Coordinates of C-alpha atoms and ligand atoms in Angstrom, one line a residue:
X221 CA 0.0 0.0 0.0
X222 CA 0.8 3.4 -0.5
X223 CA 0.2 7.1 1.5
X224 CA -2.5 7.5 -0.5
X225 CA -4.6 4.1 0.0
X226 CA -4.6 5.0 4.0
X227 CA -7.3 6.1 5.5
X228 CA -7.1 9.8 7.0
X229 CA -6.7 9.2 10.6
X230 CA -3.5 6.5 9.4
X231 CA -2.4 9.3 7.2
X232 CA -2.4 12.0 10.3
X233 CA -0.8 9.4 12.4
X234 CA 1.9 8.0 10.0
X235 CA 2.6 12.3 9.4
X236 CA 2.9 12.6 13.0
X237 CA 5.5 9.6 13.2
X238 CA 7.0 11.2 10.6
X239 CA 7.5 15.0 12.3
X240 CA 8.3 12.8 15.5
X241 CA 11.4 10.9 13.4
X242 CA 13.1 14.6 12.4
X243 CA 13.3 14.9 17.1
X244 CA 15.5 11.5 16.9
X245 CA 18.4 11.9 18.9
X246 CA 20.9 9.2 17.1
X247 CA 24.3 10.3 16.8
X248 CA 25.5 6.8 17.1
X249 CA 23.8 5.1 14.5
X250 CA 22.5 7.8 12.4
X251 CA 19.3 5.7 12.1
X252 CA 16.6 8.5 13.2
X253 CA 13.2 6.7 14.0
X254 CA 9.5 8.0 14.9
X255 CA 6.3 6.5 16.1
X256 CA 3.0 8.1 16.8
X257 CA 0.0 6.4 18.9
X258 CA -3.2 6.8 18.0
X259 CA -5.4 7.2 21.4
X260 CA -9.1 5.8 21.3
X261 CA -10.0 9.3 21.5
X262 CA -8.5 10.9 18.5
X263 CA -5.6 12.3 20.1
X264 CA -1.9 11.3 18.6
X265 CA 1.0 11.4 20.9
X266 CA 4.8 11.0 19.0
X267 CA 7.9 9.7 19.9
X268 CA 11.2 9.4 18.8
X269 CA 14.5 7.4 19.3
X270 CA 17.1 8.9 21.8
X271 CA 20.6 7.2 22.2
X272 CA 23.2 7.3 24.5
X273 CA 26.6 7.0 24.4
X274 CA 26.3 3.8 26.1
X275 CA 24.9 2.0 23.6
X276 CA 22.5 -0.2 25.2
X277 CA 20.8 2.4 27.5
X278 CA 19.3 4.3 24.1
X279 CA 15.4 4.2 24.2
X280 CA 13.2 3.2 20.9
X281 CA 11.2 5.3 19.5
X282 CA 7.9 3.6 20.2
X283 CA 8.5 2.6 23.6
X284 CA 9.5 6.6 24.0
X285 CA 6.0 7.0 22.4
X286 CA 4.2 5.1 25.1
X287 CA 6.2 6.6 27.9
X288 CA 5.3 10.2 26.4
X289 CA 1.4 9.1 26.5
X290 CA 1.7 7.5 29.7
X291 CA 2.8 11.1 31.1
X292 CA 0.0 12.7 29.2
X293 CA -3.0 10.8 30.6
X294 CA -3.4 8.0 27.9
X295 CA -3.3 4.4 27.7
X296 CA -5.7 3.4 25.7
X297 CA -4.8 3.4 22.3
X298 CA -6.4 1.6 18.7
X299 CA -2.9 2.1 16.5
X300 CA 0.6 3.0 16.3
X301 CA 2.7 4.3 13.1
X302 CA 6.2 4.1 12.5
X303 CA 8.8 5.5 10.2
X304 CA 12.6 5.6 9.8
X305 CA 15.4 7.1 7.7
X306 CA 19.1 6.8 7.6
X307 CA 21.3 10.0 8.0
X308 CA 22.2 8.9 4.5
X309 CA 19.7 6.9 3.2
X310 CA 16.2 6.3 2.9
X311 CA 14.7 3.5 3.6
X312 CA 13.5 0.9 1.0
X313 CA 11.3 -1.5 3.3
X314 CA 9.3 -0.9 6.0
X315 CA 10.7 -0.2 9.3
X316 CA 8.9 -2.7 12.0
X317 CA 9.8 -2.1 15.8
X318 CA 12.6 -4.1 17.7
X319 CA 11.4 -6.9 19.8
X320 CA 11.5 -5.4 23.3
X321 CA 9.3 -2.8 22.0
X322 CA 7.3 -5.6 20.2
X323 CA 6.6 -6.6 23.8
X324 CA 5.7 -2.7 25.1
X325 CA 3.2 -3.0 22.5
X326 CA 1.9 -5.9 23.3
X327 CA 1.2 -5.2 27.1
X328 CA -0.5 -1.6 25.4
X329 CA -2.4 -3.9 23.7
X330 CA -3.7 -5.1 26.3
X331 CA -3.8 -2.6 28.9
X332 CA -6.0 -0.6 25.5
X333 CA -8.0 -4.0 25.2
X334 CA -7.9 -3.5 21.2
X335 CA -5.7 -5.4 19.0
X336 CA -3.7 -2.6 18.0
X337 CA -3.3 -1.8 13.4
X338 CA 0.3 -0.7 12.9
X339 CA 1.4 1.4 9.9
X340 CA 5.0 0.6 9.0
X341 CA 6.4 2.6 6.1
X342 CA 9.6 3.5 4.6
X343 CA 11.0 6.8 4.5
X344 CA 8.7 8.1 1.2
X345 CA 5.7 6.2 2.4
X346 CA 6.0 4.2 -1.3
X347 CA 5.4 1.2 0.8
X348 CA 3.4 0.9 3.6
X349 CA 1.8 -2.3 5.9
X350 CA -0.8 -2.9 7.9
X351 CA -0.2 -5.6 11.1
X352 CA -1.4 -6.4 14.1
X353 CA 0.5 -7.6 16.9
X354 CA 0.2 -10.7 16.6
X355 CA 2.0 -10.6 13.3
X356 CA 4.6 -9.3 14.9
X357 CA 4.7 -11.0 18.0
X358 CA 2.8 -14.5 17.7
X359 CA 2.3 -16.2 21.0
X360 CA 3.1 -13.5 23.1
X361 CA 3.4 -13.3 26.9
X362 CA 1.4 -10.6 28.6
X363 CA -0.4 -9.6 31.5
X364 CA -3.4 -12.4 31.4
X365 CA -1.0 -14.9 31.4
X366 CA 0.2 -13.9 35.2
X367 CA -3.9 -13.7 35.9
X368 CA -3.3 -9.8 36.3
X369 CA -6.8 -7.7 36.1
X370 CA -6.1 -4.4 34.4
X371 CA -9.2 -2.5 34.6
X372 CA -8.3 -0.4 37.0
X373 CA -5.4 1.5 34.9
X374 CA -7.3 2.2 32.0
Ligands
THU146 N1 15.2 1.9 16.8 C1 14.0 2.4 17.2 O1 13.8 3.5 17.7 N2 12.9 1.6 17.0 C2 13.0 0.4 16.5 O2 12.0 -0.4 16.5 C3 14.3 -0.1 15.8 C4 15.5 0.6 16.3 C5 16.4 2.8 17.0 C6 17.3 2.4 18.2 C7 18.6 3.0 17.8 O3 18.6 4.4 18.2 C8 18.5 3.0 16.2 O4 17.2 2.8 15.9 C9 19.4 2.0 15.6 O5 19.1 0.7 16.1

């Protein structure tokens, strides 16, 4: 799929991911990242990738996108966008998130009680997928697996 087959609110959302991946901090790898979450209602909260100059402390771009919401007032949420360019290239596929952020979305998933639609794109938005979770994370472990109830922080 392309920009154009998306519906609007996926357009406004992948846009937002897209304004959130020009605030990646990533002097390290050069690989500037943004994600934008899609709140049940209506509202679109960004984030972007921010490293560190030791290595393995430096925070995705979508789980800085939940953390962001998180502070704002929201956790419930129906989709999630994500985009990515090189310092020097764009890129040709579709960016999908790492696994530990595969498994932030997943307990979002759950704690929004919606199976979440991402929207992966490359840099142009020339090619764009839809997935769910579960496409990206089959099987997954999450809250109802330790019996946990989590009405009460929604
Ligand atoms: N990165 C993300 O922000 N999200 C992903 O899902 C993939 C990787 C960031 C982390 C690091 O700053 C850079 O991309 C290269 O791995």
């Amino acid at each position: 799929m392309v920009f154009s087959g998306l519906d609007k609110k996926y357009q406004d959302l992948l846009l937002a991911a897209q304004t959130a991946m020009g605030r990646a901090y990533a002097p390290y790898s050069n690989f500037y990242v943004g994600a934008a979450l899609l709140a049940q209602d209506g509202k679109i909260i960004p984030g972007a990738n921010f490293e560190n100059a030791s290595f393995g402390l430096t925070i995705c771009a979508e789980r800085s996108a939940v953390f962001n919401a998180n502070m704002a007032g929201y956790r419930l949420f129906s989709a999630f966008a994500i985009i990515a360019r090189h310092k020097d290239f764009d890129t040709v596929d579709i960016t999908g998130p790492c696994g530990a952020c595969r498994q932030v979305l997943c307990e979002v998933r759950e704690l929004s009680d919606c199976n979440l639609v991402g929207i992966l794109s490359t840099t142009k938005m020339d090619k764009i997928e839809l997935v769910t979770l579960d496409d990206l994370l089959p099987k997954s472990f999450g809250p109802a697996k330790l019996g946990v109830d989590l009405s009460k922080w929604r």
